[in-house]
Amino acid sequence: MTQSLQPKSDSKQMNIASHLTQMAKQQPYKRAVVFPSGRDEDGRVTYSQLTFRQLDMESDCLAHGLDSVGITRGTRTVLMVPPSLNFFTLTFALFKTGAIPVVVDPGMGIQRMLSCLKDSRPEAFIGISKAHAFRMLHPSSFRTVRTCITVGSRWFWRGHSLKDLRLTPWQVFPPAATQKEEAAAILFTTGSTGPAKGAVYSHGNFDAQIRHIQSHFQISGDEIDLPTFPLFALFDPALGMTAIIPDMDPTQPAKVDPEQIIEAIINQGVTNMFASPALLDRVGSFGKQHGIKLPSLKRVVSAGAPVSPANIDQFSHLLCDAAEVHTPYGATEAVPILSIASREILSDTRKLTEKGYGICVGRPIDDLEVRIIKITDTPIARWSDEIVVPPAEIGEIAVKGDLVTCNYFENRDADSLAKIRDGKDTWHRMGDLGWTDTKGRIWFCGRKSHRVQTPSGTLYTIPCEAIFNNHPDVLRSALVGVGKPPNQKPVIIIQTRQAGSSLHGNDLEMELLELAAKSPLTKDIDTILFHTEFPVDIRHNAKIYREQLAAWAEKKIR
């Protein structure tokens, strides 16, 4: 049975927390959140949990407590609490009060995180003891904070404790009468593809995300989810899914213990899993090697970085025939906007990706509008159909729809570069390049900032790199440009599967140059460099820092 989610509404009043209250009425005694709290004397995992009724009631209680200490409608509140029961109750309590959670990804690095927090000018801070110690060590980023709440032991700082707030006698908390376009949260981009920016999510944006996710992925009322990325876990209560919190460090999915993920799936009968490509690869490799099957899983959603067909193929060995791996495409500012699933990838688009077509990221979700526009590095103030390129031509991916955020937090420069006004609507420029095929599918060709502009034309990273990645000794490759556009020299950098071995010799270089010469995409590339280990993003271990490699290459070929 599919859950009865609120239909698309033209009403201006909206509070995203109402989805939880609705589910608490529909299924009060169903488990909402399940958290691994340890192991018993026989080594079995023990769990603590909240039903939908309990989650709704606890968040009511905490909302009263937050309101009593001044965290109310519009209060920008840093939330630094790891995945836990408290993470859920606090987030929904903040939504109910109309406060604005400020969320940063710890995986982005300390200095970048401090910069983001300072830019958001937070007025309240809720965190575990370690988070408050971090706050005390870096006071300049938190000068605007007036209210502090500690989840756990309060060491040597002032403020309130979550325990104190829980003493509030329970009664229903009427959700703040927030508006559809009113800010609900500030979510910072990771900064792995450019400067980190705070995307302002409205209550309407979140509501649209919930509807599109439920509709596109056909989420039913008996689903059990294993969300390995904390923010996506918050969709579960609104969708009526049981969230099983995994025993892992969410900032390092590439280092996850695959046995613990598999154990959770089997113990709880998980039907849906959200996983980064790095986690998918680690669990898939272990599972395939040991012949493990996960029959309860009917859907795996992998996003955050490009997912290779080989990764999808590997994990598919763990699934039953009816299950699929879905690879939705989007960004912090707008997600999900496109999607494709494993059967189509493995039977059709995979071989085209290997030929240099790009990575197929699928078709638009529901009624979202996605267009490919002319490539430019300058702002586009107003939308015009004249900027749309013909099918099959590479351009920048742009999207318009109800889940698309309209602006960044107090960052007009970023707004002017990423947003295009279209009457009352807003298009978001993804900063990614791609093209549309005759089946309405979009093919991702790399970041706009990574394109290489040479005297003989423009080269795009993903299509060119695919030609070299076909070589069995190549782990990954990176196309970079040395010099200034439009007179850059294209250089391909190779990381081999056996770093430091004799594979770095002239034989491999000659084989790669022969590959390059056979493709019209890479025939003008005549410089190949070898690098021991590419710099990649911390979280996904997949997004290559090409800017660093370009600087390295420039020094090498001087």
Coordinates of C-alpha atoms in Angstrom, one line a residue:
M1 CA 0.0 0.0 0.0
T2 CA 1.3 3.4 -0.9
Q3 CA 1.4 6.1 1.8
S4 CA -1.1 8.9 1.5
L5 CA 1.2 11.9 1.1
Q6 CA -0.2 15.4 1.0
P7 CA -0.9 16.4 -2.6
K8 CA 0.7 19.4 -4.3
S9 CA -0.9 22.4 -2.7
D10 CA -1.3 26.0 -3.8
S11 CA -1.7 27.1 -0.1
K12 CA 0.9 29.6 1.0
Q13 CA 1.1 28.2 4.5
M14 CA 3.2 25.1 4.9
N15 CA 5.4 23.5 7.6
I16 CA 7.4 20.4 6.6
A17 CA 7.0 18.9 10.1
S18 CA 3.3 18.3 9.3
H19 CA 4.3 15.2 7.3
L20 CA 5.6 13.6 10.5
T21 CA 2.3 14.4 12.4
Q22 CA 0.3 13.0 9.5
M23 CA 2.3 9.7 9.6
A24 CA 2.0 9.5 13.3
K25 CA -1.8 9.6 12.9
Q26 CA -1.8 7.0 10.1
Q27 CA 0.7 4.5 11.6
P28 CA 1.3 5.5 15.3
Y29 CA 2.9 2.2 16.4
K30 CA 5.1 1.5 13.4
R31 CA 8.8 2.0 14.1
A32 CA 10.0 5.3 12.7
V33 CA 13.7 5.3 13.7
V34 CA 15.9 2.3 14.9
F35 CA 19.3 3.0 16.3
P36 CA 22.0 0.3 17.0
S37 CA 22.9 0.9 20.7
G38 CA 25.5 -1.9 21.1
R39 CA 25.7 -5.7 21.3
D40 CA 24.6 -8.2 23.9
E41 CA 26.8 -10.8 25.6
D42 CA 26.3 -13.1 22.6
G43 CA 27.4 -10.5 20.1
R44 CA 23.9 -9.7 18.7
V45 CA 23.2 -6.1 17.9
T46 CA 20.8 -4.4 20.3
Y47 CA 18.6 -1.5 19.1
S48 CA 16.7 1.4 20.6
Q49 CA 13.8 2.8 18.7
L50 CA 11.0 5.4 18.4
T51 CA 7.6 4.7 16.9
F52 CA 6.1 7.4 14.7
R53 CA 3.8 8.4 17.6
Q54 CA 6.8 8.7 20.0
L55 CA 8.9 10.7 17.5
D56 CA 6.0 13.1 17.0
M57 CA 5.5 13.4 20.7
E58 CA 9.2 13.8 21.6
S59 CA 9.6 16.5 18.9
D60 CA 6.5 18.3 20.3
C61 CA 8.1 18.2 23.8
L62 CA 11.5 19.5 22.5
A63 CA 9.8 22.2 20.4
H64 CA 8.2 23.5 23.6
G65 CA 11.6 23.4 25.2
L66 CA 13.4 25.2 22.3
D67 CA 10.7 27.8 22.2
S68 CA 11.1 28.5 26.0
V69 CA 14.9 29.3 25.5
G70 CA 14.4 31.5 22.5
I71 CA 14.8 29.2 19.6
T72 CA 11.8 30.2 17.6
R73 CA 10.6 31.0 14.1
G74 CA 13.5 32.2 11.9
T75 CA 16.3 31.4 14.4
R76 CA 19.3 30.2 12.5
T77 CA 20.5 27.2 14.5
V78 CA 23.6 25.1 13.9
L79 CA 22.8 21.4 14.4
M80 CA 25.9 19.3 15.1
V81 CA 24.5 16.0 16.3
P82 CA 25.5 12.6 14.7
P83 CA 22.8 10.2 13.3
S84 CA 20.8 9.1 16.4
L85 CA 17.4 9.2 17.9
N86 CA 18.2 12.8 19.1
F87 CA 19.1 13.9 15.6
F88 CA 15.6 13.1 14.4
T89 CA 13.7 14.5 17.4
L90 CA 15.7 17.7 17.3
T91 CA 15.4 18.3 13.6
F92 CA 11.7 17.9 13.6
A93 CA 11.4 20.0 16.7
L94 CA 13.3 22.8 15.0
F95 CA 11.0 22.5 12.0
K96 CA 7.9 22.7 14.3
T97 CA 9.2 25.9 15.9
G98 CA 9.9 27.4 12.5
A99 CA 13.6 27.7 13.4
I100 CA 16.1 27.3 10.5
P101 CA 18.6 24.4 11.0
V102 CA 22.1 25.2 9.5
V103 CA 23.7 22.0 8.3
V104 CA 27.3 21.5 7.1
D105 CA 29.1 18.4 6.1
P106 CA 31.9 17.6 8.5
G107 CA 33.6 15.8 5.6
M108 CA 34.4 19.1 3.9
G109 CA 37.3 19.8 6.3
I110 CA 37.7 22.0 9.4
Q111 CA 38.6 25.4 7.8
R112 CA 36.0 25.2 5.1
M113 CA 33.4 24.2 7.7
L114 CA 34.3 27.1 10.0
S115 CA 34.0 29.5 7.1
C116 CA 30.5 28.2 6.3
L117 CA 29.4 28.4 9.8
K118 CA 30.7 32.0 10.2
D119 CA 29.0 33.0 6.9
S120 CA 25.6 31.7 8.2
R121 CA 25.7 34.0 11.2
P122 CA 24.1 31.4 13.5
E123 CA 22.0 32.6 16.5
A124 CA 21.8 29.2 18.3
F125 CA 24.0 26.1 18.5
I126 CA 22.8 22.6 19.3
G127 CA 25.5 19.9 19.4
I128 CA 27.1 17.0 21.3
S129 CA 29.9 17.8 23.8
K130 CA 32.6 17.5 21.2
A131 CA 30.9 19.9 18.9
H132 CA 30.7 22.5 21.7
A133 CA 34.4 22.0 22.5
F134 CA 35.0 22.6 18.8
R135 CA 32.9 25.8 19.1
M136 CA 34.9 27.0 22.1
L137 CA 38.2 26.4 20.3
H138 CA 37.1 28.5 17.3
P139 CA 35.1 31.4 18.8
S140 CA 35.4 33.7 15.8
S141 CA 33.1 31.6 13.8
F142 CA 30.4 31.6 16.4
R143 CA 30.3 35.2 17.7
T144 CA 26.7 35.6 16.7
V145 CA 25.5 32.6 18.8
R146 CA 23.3 33.6 21.7
T147 CA 21.7 30.3 22.7
C148 CA 23.5 27.0 23.3
I149 CA 22.1 23.5 23.9
T150 CA 24.3 20.5 24.7
V151 CA 23.3 17.0 23.8
G152 CA 25.1 15.0 26.5
S153 CA 27.5 16.3 29.2
R154 CA 27.9 20.1 29.5
W155 CA 31.6 20.4 30.4
F156 CA 32.9 24.0 31.0
W157 CA 30.5 26.2 29.0
R158 CA 27.2 27.8 29.8
G159 CA 23.9 27.1 28.2
H160 CA 21.1 24.6 28.4
S161 CA 21.1 20.8 28.1
L162 CA 18.8 18.6 26.1
K163 CA 17.9 16.9 29.3
D164 CA 16.6 20.1 30.7
L165 CA 14.5 20.8 27.6
R166 CA 13.0 17.3 27.9
L167 CA 11.6 18.1 31.3
T168 CA 8.8 20.1 29.6
P169 CA 5.5 18.3 30.2
W170 CA 4.2 16.9 26.9
Q171 CA 1.5 18.7 25.1
V172 CA 0.9 19.1 21.4
F173 CA 3.0 21.9 19.9
P174 CA 1.2 23.8 17.2
P175 CA 3.7 24.0 14.3
A176 CA 4.7 27.6 13.4
A177 CA 2.5 29.0 10.6
T178 CA 5.5 29.1 8.2
Q179 CA 4.9 30.0 4.5
K180 CA 5.6 27.8 1.5
E181 CA 8.4 30.1 0.4
E182 CA 9.8 30.7 3.9
A183 CA 13.3 29.4 4.7
A184 CA 13.2 26.0 6.4
A185 CA 16.9 25.1 6.4
I186 CA 20.3 26.2 5.1
L187 CA 22.3 23.3 3.7
F188 CA 25.9 24.0 2.7
T189 CA 27.3 22.4 -0.5
T190 CA 30.4 20.3 0.2
G191 CA 32.6 22.5 -1.8
S192 CA 34.1 19.6 -3.6
T193 CA 33.2 21.2 -7.0
G194 CA 33.7 24.9 -6.0
P195 CA 33.4 27.2 -3.0
A196 CA 30.9 25.9 -0.4
K197 CA 27.7 27.9 -0.5
G198 CA 24.6 27.8 1.7
A199 CA 21.5 26.7 -0.3
V200 CA 18.4 28.1 1.3
Y201 CA 15.7 25.4 1.4
S202 CA 12.1 26.5 1.8
H203 CA 9.3 24.4 3.3
G204 CA 7.9 24.2 -0.2
N205 CA 11.2 22.8 -1.5
F206 CA 11.3 20.0 1.1
D207 CA 7.6 19.2 0.5
A208 CA 8.3 18.9 -3.3
Q209 CA 11.3 16.6 -2.6
I210 CA 9.2 14.3 -0.5
R211 CA 6.5 14.1 -3.2
H212 CA 8.9 13.5 -6.1
I213 CA 10.9 10.9 -4.2
Q214 CA 7.7 9.0 -3.2
S215 CA 6.3 9.2 -6.7
H216 CA 9.4 8.4 -8.7
F217 CA 10.8 5.6 -6.6
Q218 CA 7.3 4.1 -5.8
I219 CA 7.9 4.2 -2.0
S220 CA 5.2 2.0 -0.3
G221 CA 3.9 1.9 3.2
D222 CA 5.8 -1.1 4.4
E223 CA 9.3 0.2 3.5
I224 CA 12.4 -0.1 5.7
D225 CA 15.3 2.1 4.8
L226 CA 19.0 2.1 5.5
P227 CA 20.1 5.7 4.9
T228 CA 23.9 5.9 5.0
F229 CA 23.8 9.7 4.5
P230 CA 22.3 11.5 7.5
L231 CA 20.4 14.2 5.6
F232 CA 18.6 11.7 3.4
A233 CA 17.5 9.9 6.6
L234 CA 15.3 12.8 7.5
F235 CA 13.1 12.1 4.5
D236 CA 12.1 8.7 6.0
P237 CA 9.7 9.8 8.7
A238 CA 8.0 12.1 6.2
L239 CA 7.7 9.2 3.7
G240 CA 6.4 6.8 6.3
M241 CA 9.5 4.6 6.1
T242 CA 11.3 3.0 9.0
A243 CA 14.8 4.4 9.2
I244 CA 17.5 2.0 10.3
I245 CA 20.5 4.1 11.4
P246 CA 23.7 2.3 10.2
D247 CA 26.7 1.7 12.5
M248 CA 29.2 3.7 10.5
D249 CA 31.0 7.0 10.2
P250 CA 28.9 8.9 7.7
T251 CA 31.8 11.2 6.8
Q252 CA 33.9 8.3 5.6
P253 CA 31.8 5.9 3.5
A254 CA 34.8 4.5 1.7
K255 CA 36.0 3.1 5.0
V256 CA 32.8 1.5 6.1
D257 CA 32.8 -2.0 7.5
P258 CA 30.8 -3.9 4.8
E259 CA 29.9 -6.7 7.2
Q260 CA 28.0 -4.2 9.5
I261 CA 26.0 -2.8 6.6
I262 CA 25.1 -6.3 5.4
E263 CA 24.3 -7.3 9.0
A264 CA 21.9 -4.4 9.3
I265 CA 20.1 -5.2 6.0
I266 CA 19.6 -8.8 7.0
N267 CA 18.7 -8.2 10.6
Q268 CA 16.0 -5.6 9.8
G269 CA 14.8 -6.8 6.4
V270 CA 15.8 -3.6 4.8
T271 CA 14.0 -2.9 1.5
N272 CA 15.7 0.4 0.5
M273 CA 19.2 1.7 0.9
F274 CA 20.7 5.1 0.1
A275 CA 24.5 4.8 -0.5
S276 CA 27.3 6.8 -1.9
P277 CA 29.2 5.2 -4.8
A278 CA 32.2 4.6 -2.4
L279 CA 30.0 2.6 0.0
L280 CA 28.3 0.8 -2.8
D281 CA 31.7 -0.3 -4.1
R282 CA 33.0 -1.4 -0.7
V283 CA 29.9 -3.4 0.2
G284 CA 29.4 -4.7 -3.3
S285 CA 33.0 -6.0 -3.5
F286 CA 32.8 -7.8 -0.2
G287 CA 29.3 -9.2 -0.9
K288 CA 30.2 -10.5 -4.4
Q289 CA 33.5 -12.0 -3.1
H290 CA 31.6 -13.9 -0.4
G291 CA 28.6 -14.9 -2.5
I292 CA 26.2 -12.9 -0.3
K293 CA 22.6 -12.3 -1.4
L294 CA 20.3 -9.5 0.0
P295 CA 16.8 -10.7 -1.0
S296 CA 14.9 -8.1 1.0
L297 CA 16.4 -5.2 -0.9
K298 CA 14.2 -4.1 -3.7
R299 CA 15.8 -0.7 -4.4
V300 CA 19.2 0.8 -3.9
V301 CA 19.7 4.6 -4.5
S302 CA 23.2 5.7 -5.1
A303 CA 24.2 9.4 -5.6
G304 CA 26.7 12.1 -4.6
A305 CA 29.2 11.3 -7.3
P306 CA 29.1 9.6 -10.7
V307 CA 28.4 5.8 -10.3
S308 CA 30.4 3.7 -12.7
P309 CA 28.6 0.8 -14.5
A310 CA 31.2 -1.6 -13.1
N311 CA 30.2 -0.5 -9.6
I312 CA 26.5 -1.0 -10.4
D313 CA 27.2 -4.4 -12.0
Q314 CA 29.1 -5.6 -9.0
F315 CA 26.4 -4.7 -6.5
S316 CA 23.7 -6.1 -8.7
H317 CA 25.1 -9.6 -8.0
L318 CA 23.8 -9.1 -4.4
L319 CA 20.3 -8.3 -5.4
C320 CA 17.3 -10.4 -6.5
D321 CA 16.3 -10.1 -10.2
A322 CA 13.5 -7.6 -9.6
A323 CA 15.6 -5.2 -7.6
E324 CA 17.5 -2.3 -9.2
V325 CA 20.2 0.2 -8.5
H326 CA 19.0 3.8 -9.2
T327 CA 21.4 6.6 -9.8
P328 CA 19.5 9.9 -9.4
Y329 CA 21.3 13.1 -10.5
G330 CA 21.2 16.4 -8.7
A331 CA 23.1 18.8 -6.4
T332 CA 22.6 20.3 -3.0
E333 CA 20.6 23.1 -4.6
A334 CA 18.2 20.7 -6.5
V335 CA 17.9 17.0 -6.0
P336 CA 16.7 14.7 -7.4
I337 CA 16.2 16.0 -11.0
L338 CA 17.1 13.1 -13.2
S339 CA 17.3 9.4 -12.7
I340 CA 18.1 6.1 -14.4
A341 CA 18.3 2.5 -13.1
S342 CA 20.7 -0.4 -13.5
R343 CA 18.9 -2.5 -16.1
E344 CA 19.0 0.3 -18.6
I345 CA 22.6 1.3 -17.7
L346 CA 24.0 -2.3 -18.0
S347 CA 22.1 -3.3 -21.1
D348 CA 22.3 0.0 -23.1
T349 CA 24.2 3.0 -21.9
R350 CA 27.3 1.3 -20.4
K351 CA 28.8 0.5 -23.8
L352 CA 28.1 4.1 -25.0
T353 CA 29.8 5.5 -21.9
E354 CA 32.9 3.4 -22.7
K355 CA 32.9 5.0 -26.2
G356 CA 33.0 8.5 -24.9
Y357 CA 29.3 9.5 -24.9
G358 CA 29.5 10.6 -21.3
I359 CA 27.6 9.1 -18.3
C360 CA 23.9 8.8 -18.8
V361 CA 22.1 10.3 -15.8
G362 CA 18.6 9.6 -17.1
R363 CA 15.4 11.5 -17.7
P364 CA 13.7 14.3 -15.8
I365 CA 11.8 13.2 -12.7
D366 CA 8.0 13.9 -12.9
D367 CA 7.2 17.4 -14.1
L368 CA 10.6 19.0 -13.6
E369 CA 11.9 21.0 -16.5
V370 CA 15.5 20.3 -17.6
R371 CA 17.2 22.1 -20.4
I372 CA 20.7 22.2 -21.9
I373 CA 21.9 25.8 -22.4
K374 CA 24.8 27.6 -24.1
I375 CA 28.1 27.4 -22.2
T376 CA 29.1 30.7 -20.6
D377 CA 31.0 31.6 -17.5
T378 CA 29.1 34.8 -17.0
P379 CA 25.7 35.5 -15.3
I380 CA 22.4 35.1 -17.2
A381 CA 19.9 37.5 -15.6
R382 CA 16.8 36.4 -17.5
W383 CA 15.6 33.2 -19.1
S384 CA 15.2 33.1 -22.9
D385 CA 14.6 30.1 -25.1
E386 CA 17.3 31.4 -27.3
I387 CA 20.0 30.1 -24.9
V388 CA 18.8 26.5 -25.2
V389 CA 21.1 24.4 -27.5
P390 CA 19.8 21.8 -30.0
P391 CA 19.7 18.1 -29.0
A392 CA 23.0 16.3 -29.1
E393 CA 25.0 19.6 -28.5
I394 CA 26.9 19.8 -25.3
G395 CA 25.9 22.7 -23.0
E396 CA 25.2 23.4 -19.3
I397 CA 22.4 21.5 -17.5
A398 CA 19.7 23.8 -16.1
V399 CA 16.6 22.9 -14.1
K400 CA 13.4 24.5 -13.0
G401 CA 10.8 23.1 -10.7
D402 CA 9.3 23.1 -7.2
L403 CA 12.2 21.4 -5.5
V404 CA 14.8 23.8 -7.0
T405 CA 16.1 26.3 -4.4
C406 CA 15.8 29.9 -5.3
N407 CA 18.9 31.4 -3.7
Y408 CA 22.0 31.0 -1.5
F409 CA 22.2 32.6 2.0
E410 CA 23.4 36.2 1.6
N411 CA 25.5 35.4 -1.5
R412 CA 24.5 37.6 -4.4
D413 CA 27.6 36.8 -6.4
A414 CA 26.8 33.1 -6.3
D415 CA 23.1 33.8 -7.0
S416 CA 24.0 35.8 -10.1
L417 CA 26.2 33.0 -11.5
A418 CA 23.9 30.0 -10.7
K419 CA 20.3 31.4 -10.9
I420 CA 18.3 32.5 -13.9
R421 CA 15.0 34.4 -13.3
D422 CA 12.1 33.3 -15.4
G423 CA 9.1 35.4 -14.3
K424 CA 8.2 34.1 -10.9
D425 CA 10.2 31.0 -11.4
T426 CA 13.9 30.3 -11.0
W427 CA 16.2 28.1 -13.1
H428 CA 19.3 26.7 -11.4
R429 CA 22.5 26.3 -13.5
M430 CA 24.1 23.0 -12.3
G431 CA 27.6 23.9 -13.3
D432 CA 27.7 20.5 -15.1
L433 CA 27.9 19.9 -18.8
G434 CA 25.8 17.5 -20.8
W435 CA 23.6 16.8 -23.8
T436 CA 20.2 15.3 -24.6
D437 CA 19.8 12.2 -26.8
T438 CA 16.8 11.2 -29.0
K439 CA 15.3 9.3 -26.1
G440 CA 15.1 12.3 -23.8
R441 CA 18.0 11.1 -21.7
I442 CA 20.7 13.4 -20.5
W443 CA 24.4 12.5 -20.6
F444 CA 26.8 14.1 -18.1
C445 CA 30.1 15.2 -19.6
G446 CA 31.9 16.8 -16.6
R447 CA 32.0 20.1 -14.8
K448 CA 31.9 23.3 -16.7
S449 CA 34.9 24.6 -14.9
H450 CA 36.9 21.5 -15.9
R451 CA 36.5 21.8 -19.7
V452 CA 39.7 22.3 -21.6
Q453 CA 39.7 25.0 -24.3
T454 CA 42.3 24.5 -27.0
P455 CA 43.0 26.2 -30.3
S456 CA 41.3 23.3 -32.1
G457 CA 38.2 23.1 -29.9
T458 CA 36.9 22.3 -26.5
L459 CA 37.5 19.0 -24.7
Y460 CA 35.2 17.6 -22.0
T461 CA 36.5 15.5 -19.1
I462 CA 34.2 12.5 -18.8
P463 CA 34.0 11.6 -22.5
C464 CA 37.8 11.9 -23.0
E465 CA 38.7 10.1 -19.8
A466 CA 36.4 7.2 -20.8
I467 CA 38.7 6.4 -23.8
F468 CA 41.7 5.9 -21.5
N469 CA 39.8 4.2 -18.7
N470 CA 39.1 1.4 -21.2
H471 CA 42.7 0.2 -20.8
P472 CA 42.8 -2.6 -18.2
D473 CA 45.8 -1.1 -16.4
V474 CA 44.2 2.3 -15.8
L475 CA 42.4 2.8 -12.5
R476 CA 41.3 6.3 -13.4
S477 CA 42.3 9.2 -15.5
A478 CA 41.9 13.0 -15.5
L479 CA 41.9 15.4 -18.4
V480 CA 43.4 18.8 -17.4
G481 CA 44.3 21.9 -19.4
V482 CA 47.7 23.6 -19.0
G483 CA 47.9 27.3 -19.8
K484 CA 45.1 29.8 -20.3
P485 CA 41.9 29.4 -22.3
P486 CA 41.4 29.3 -25.2
N487 CA 45.0 28.2 -25.8
Q488 CA 45.2 25.4 -23.3
K489 CA 47.3 22.3 -23.9
P490 CA 45.3 19.1 -23.1
V491 CA 47.1 16.7 -20.8
I492 CA 45.8 13.3 -19.6
I493 CA 47.0 12.1 -16.2
I494 CA 46.8 8.4 -15.4
Q495 CA 46.5 6.6 -12.1
T496 CA 47.3 2.9 -12.7
R497 CA 45.9 -0.1 -10.9
Q498 CA 49.4 -1.0 -9.7
A499 CA 50.9 2.4 -8.6
G500 CA 54.6 2.5 -8.7
S501 CA 55.1 -0.6 -10.9
S502 CA 56.7 -1.0 -14.3
L503 CA 53.4 -0.2 -15.8
H504 CA 54.5 3.4 -15.7
G505 CA 57.0 2.6 -18.5
N506 CA 57.0 3.6 -22.2
D507 CA 55.0 0.5 -23.2
L508 CA 51.8 1.7 -21.3
E509 CA 52.3 5.3 -22.5
M510 CA 52.5 4.1 -26.2
E511 CA 49.4 1.9 -25.8
L512 CA 47.5 4.8 -24.3
L513 CA 48.6 7.2 -27.1
E514 CA 47.4 4.6 -29.6
L515 CA 44.0 4.5 -27.9
A516 CA 43.8 8.3 -28.0
A517 CA 44.7 8.4 -31.7
K518 CA 41.8 6.0 -32.6
S519 CA 39.1 8.3 -31.1
P520 CA 38.0 11.7 -32.6
L521 CA 37.5 12.8 -29.0
T522 CA 41.1 12.4 -27.9
K523 CA 43.2 12.4 -31.2
D524 CA 44.7 15.8 -30.2
I525 CA 46.0 14.6 -26.8
D526 CA 49.6 13.8 -27.1
T527 CA 50.9 14.3 -23.5
I528 CA 50.4 11.6 -20.8
L529 CA 51.6 11.9 -17.2
F530 CA 51.4 9.3 -14.5
H531 CA 50.4 10.1 -10.9
T532 CA 50.6 7.8 -7.9
E533 CA 47.3 8.7 -6.3
F534 CA 44.8 11.3 -7.4
P535 CA 43.5 13.9 -4.9
V536 CA 39.8 13.2 -4.4
D537 CA 37.0 14.4 -2.2
I538 CA 37.0 13.0 1.4
R539 CA 33.3 11.8 1.4
H540 CA 32.9 10.0 -1.9
N541 CA 36.5 9.2 -2.8
A542 CA 35.3 9.8 -6.4
K543 CA 35.3 13.5 -7.3
I544 CA 38.8 14.3 -8.6
Y545 CA 40.4 17.6 -7.7
R546 CA 41.4 18.4 -11.2
E547 CA 42.5 21.9 -10.3
Q548 CA 45.3 20.4 -8.1
L549 CA 46.3 18.0 -10.9
A550 CA 46.4 20.8 -13.4
A551 CA 48.8 22.8 -11.3
W552 CA 50.9 19.6 -10.8
A553 CA 50.9 18.9 -14.6
E554 CA 52.0 22.5 -15.4
K555 CA 55.1 22.1 -13.3
K556 CA 55.9 18.7 -14.8
I557 CA 55.8 19.8 -18.4
R558 CA 57.6 23.1 -18.1

